[in-house]
Coordinates of C-alpha atoms in Angstrom, one line a residue:
Chain A
G17 CA -14.1 30.2 133.7
A18 CA -17.0 27.9 134.1
G19 CA -20.5 29.2 133.8
V20 CA -23.6 28.3 135.8
S21 CA -24.0 24.6 136.0
Q22 CA -27.4 22.9 136.6
S23 CA -28.2 19.2 137.2
P24 CA -29.8 17.1 136.1
S25 CA -30.4 18.5 132.7
N26 CA -33.5 16.4 132.3
K27 CA -35.8 14.9 135.0
V28 CA -38.8 12.7 134.4
T29 CA -40.8 11.9 137.6
E30 CA -44.1 10.5 138.5
K31 CA -46.8 12.7 140.0
G32 CA -46.6 12.8 143.8
K33 CA -42.8 12.2 143.9
D34 CA -40.3 14.7 145.3
V35 CA -37.5 16.1 143.1
E36 CA -34.4 18.1 143.9
L37 CA -32.8 20.4 141.3
R38 CA -29.2 21.6 141.8
C39 CA -27.5 24.8 140.7
D40 CA -23.8 25.6 140.9
P41 CA -23.3 29.3 140.3
I42 CA -20.3 31.1 138.8
S43 CA -17.5 31.1 141.4
G44 CA -17.6 34.3 143.5
H45 CA -21.1 35.2 142.5
T46 CA -23.0 36.1 145.7
A47 CA -26.5 36.4 144.3
L48 CA -28.4 33.5 142.9
Y49 CA -31.9 33.4 141.3
W50 CA -34.3 30.6 140.4
Y51 CA -36.8 31.0 137.5
R52 CA -39.3 28.8 135.9
Q53 CA -40.0 28.8 132.1
S54 CA -43.1 27.0 130.8
L55 CA -43.4 26.1 127.1
G56 CA -43.6 29.2 125.1
Q57 CA -43.8 31.4 128.2
G58 CA -41.6 34.0 129.7
L59 CA -39.5 33.7 132.8
E60 CA -41.3 33.4 136.1
F61 CA -39.3 34.5 139.1
L62 CA -39.2 32.0 142.0
I63 CA -36.7 33.0 144.6
Y64 CA -33.5 35.1 145.1
F65 CA -30.6 34.4 147.4
Q66 CA -28.0 36.8 148.6
G67 CA -25.3 34.7 150.2
N68 CA -27.2 31.9 152.0
S69 CA -30.2 34.0 152.9
A70 CA -33.3 34.4 150.7
P71 CA -34.6 38.0 151.1
D72 CA -37.2 37.4 148.3
K73 CA -39.0 34.1 148.0
S74 CA -42.2 35.8 146.8
G75 CA -42.3 33.8 143.5
L76 CA -42.5 30.3 145.0
P77 CA -45.9 29.1 143.7
S78 CA -46.9 27.0 146.8
D79 CA -45.5 25.5 150.0
R80 CA -44.5 22.4 148.0
F81 CA -41.6 24.5 146.7
S82 CA -38.6 25.3 148.8
A83 CA -35.0 26.2 148.1
E84 CA -31.8 26.5 150.1
R85 CA -28.3 27.6 149.5
T86 CA -25.3 26.5 151.5
G87 CA -21.8 27.9 151.8
G88 CA -22.8 30.8 149.6
S89 CA -22.5 28.6 146.6
V90 CA -24.6 25.6 145.5
S91 CA -28.4 25.9 145.7
T92 CA -31.0 23.2 145.6
L93 CA -34.7 23.7 144.6
T94 CA -37.0 21.1 146.0
I95 CA -40.5 20.3 144.8
Q96 CA -42.5 18.0 147.0
R97 CA -45.4 16.0 145.8
T98 CA -44.9 17.0 142.2
Q99 CA -48.0 17.8 140.1
Q100 CA -48.3 17.8 136.3
E101 CA -48.5 21.6 136.3
D102 CA -44.9 21.7 137.7
S103 CA -43.6 20.5 134.3
A104 CA -41.4 23.3 133.0
V105 CA -37.7 24.3 132.6
Y106 CA -36.2 25.5 135.9
L107 CA -33.5 28.0 135.3
C108 CA -30.8 29.2 137.7
A109 CA -28.9 32.4 137.3
S110 CA -26.1 34.1 139.3
R111 CA -24.6 37.5 139.3
G112 CA -21.6 39.3 140.8
E113 CA -21.6 41.7 143.8
A114 CA -21.7 45.0 141.8
Y115 CA -25.1 46.5 141.8
N116 CA -25.2 46.7 138.0
S117 CA -24.1 43.1 137.4
P118 CA -26.3 41.3 135.0
L119 CA -27.6 37.7 135.3
H120 CA -25.8 34.8 133.9
F121 CA -28.0 31.7 133.3
G122 CA -27.4 28.0 133.3
N123 CA -29.0 25.7 130.7
G124 CA -31.8 24.7 133.0
T125 CA -33.4 21.5 134.2
R126 CA -36.3 20.3 132.1
L127 CA -38.7 18.7 134.5
T128 CA -41.5 16.4 133.2
V129 CA -44.1 15.1 135.6
T130 CA -46.1 12.2 134.3
Chain B
Q11 CA -50.7 45.4 132.7
K12 CA -47.4 43.6 132.5
E13 CA -44.4 45.6 133.6
V14 CA -42.5 44.6 130.4
E15 CA -44.3 44.1 127.1
Q16 CA -42.7 42.3 124.2
D17 CA -44.2 41.1 120.9
P18 CA -43.9 37.3 120.9
G19 CA -43.6 37.1 117.1
P20 CA -42.6 34.9 115.4
L21 CA -40.6 37.2 113.2
S22 CA -39.3 35.8 110.0
V23 CA -36.7 37.6 107.9
P24 CA -34.4 36.7 105.0
E25 CA -30.7 36.4 105.6
G26 CA -28.9 39.7 105.5
A27 CA -31.9 41.7 106.7
I28 CA -31.8 44.3 109.5
V29 CA -33.9 43.1 112.4
S30 CA -35.6 45.3 115.0
L31 CA -36.8 43.8 118.3
N32 CA -38.6 46.0 120.8
C33 CA -39.9 46.2 124.4
T34 CA -41.9 48.7 126.3
Y35 CA -42.0 49.0 130.0
S36 CA -44.2 50.8 132.5
N37 CA -41.9 51.4 135.5
S38 CA -39.8 54.5 135.1
A39 CA -37.6 53.4 137.9
F40 CA -36.0 50.6 135.8
Q41 CA -32.3 51.4 135.5
Y42 CA -30.5 48.7 133.7
F43 CA -31.5 47.1 130.4
M44 CA -30.4 43.8 129.0
W45 CA -31.0 41.7 125.9
Y46 CA -30.7 37.9 126.1
R47 CA -30.6 35.4 123.3
Q48 CA -32.0 31.9 124.0
Y49 CA -31.5 29.0 121.7
S50 CA -33.8 26.0 121.9
R51 CA -33.1 23.9 124.9
K52 CA -30.5 26.3 126.2
G53 CA -30.5 29.0 128.9
P54 CA -30.7 32.7 128.1
E55 CA -27.3 34.1 127.0
L56 CA -26.5 37.8 127.8
L57 CA -26.1 39.7 124.5
M58 CA -26.2 43.4 125.5
Y59 CA -26.3 45.4 128.7
T60 CA -26.8 49.1 129.0
Y61 CA -27.7 51.7 131.6
S62 CA -28.2 55.1 129.9
S63 CA -30.5 56.3 127.2
G64 CA -28.9 56.2 123.8
N65 CA -27.2 53.6 121.7
K66 CA -24.6 50.9 122.5
E67 CA -23.0 48.9 119.7
D68 CA -21.3 45.5 119.8
G69 CA -20.5 44.1 116.4
R70 CA -23.7 43.5 114.5
F71 CA -25.8 44.3 117.5
T72 CA -27.0 47.7 118.6
A73 CA -29.0 48.3 121.8
Q74 CA -31.1 51.4 122.0
V75 CA -32.7 52.8 125.1
D76 CA -35.3 55.7 125.2
K77 CA -36.1 56.2 128.9
S78 CA -38.4 59.1 128.2
S79 CA -40.6 56.8 126.1
K80 CA -39.9 53.7 128.2
Y81 CA -38.9 51.9 125.1
I82 CA -35.9 49.7 124.3
S83 CA -34.8 48.1 121.0
L84 CA -32.2 45.6 119.8
F85 CA -31.1 45.9 116.2
I86 CA -29.3 43.1 114.4
R87 CA -27.5 44.0 111.2
D88 CA -26.7 41.5 108.4
S89 CA -28.8 38.9 110.1
Q90 CA -27.6 35.3 109.8
P91 CA -29.4 31.9 110.2
S92 CA -27.4 31.4 113.4
D93 CA -29.3 34.4 114.8
S94 CA -32.5 32.3 114.8
A95 CA -33.5 32.2 118.5
T96 CA -35.8 33.8 121.0
Y97 CA -34.7 37.2 122.2
L98 CA -35.6 38.3 125.7
C99 CA -35.4 41.9 127.0
A100 CA -34.8 42.4 130.7
M101 CA -34.7 45.3 133.1
K102 CA -33.3 45.6 136.6
H103 CA -34.7 47.5 139.6
F104 CA -33.0 46.9 143.0
N105 CA -32.3 43.2 143.1
K106 CA -35.1 42.1 140.8
F107 CA -35.1 41.5 137.1
Y108 CA -38.1 41.8 134.9
F109 CA -38.3 39.9 131.7
G110 CA -40.3 40.3 128.5
S111 CA -41.9 37.1 127.2
G112 CA -39.5 36.9 124.3
T113 CA -39.6 37.4 120.5
K114 CA -38.9 34.3 118.4
L115 CA -36.8 35.2 115.4
N116 CA -36.3 33.0 112.3
V117 CA -33.6 34.1 109.8
K118 CA -34.1 32.2 106.5
P119 CA -31.1 31.3 104.4

């Protein structure tokens, strides 16, 4: 079946603009995660959804970042008033209901703030 | 101290070599251990997934977990140029996943 789908694959925006990044998880996966990966760096956790609720949003770097998930499926990550330090690859991952289910990642959105 | 430590490399080996990639971790509560492969401009792809101490083999790949030493390894036999990528270890505890920073591997033809 289809994997995790993210759009757009690339986004170039001007400093100060808002951006929305979209994630479509694997069908039936109830848990969804957002990570950020800066050049040459590891994965930085942003937020985790179980269904439509976000029990852990501890990784959001500032109040400019928000995320929502509707219908237990698609999620959007919104960055308001983008800054140059927001430039990174934003990765979405989903996993099944079983406790031991691993994460399956999309190919990410490469965000460049000019 | 990071919860998961991984040597960033780069690691450069000739084709056909056996590759050993390693991670150490500090939290003895970590239960599930994963290895991901990430090609340039792609998302991480799940390679191996294991729970218990010991070895798990899948083709040319062997994942090894030593919970007593808090040490995990990924071995790649008969390495190929197509194995050139960044390899990330990951561990799960409750609903959180903890990742190493990745080791960049280059297999030279």
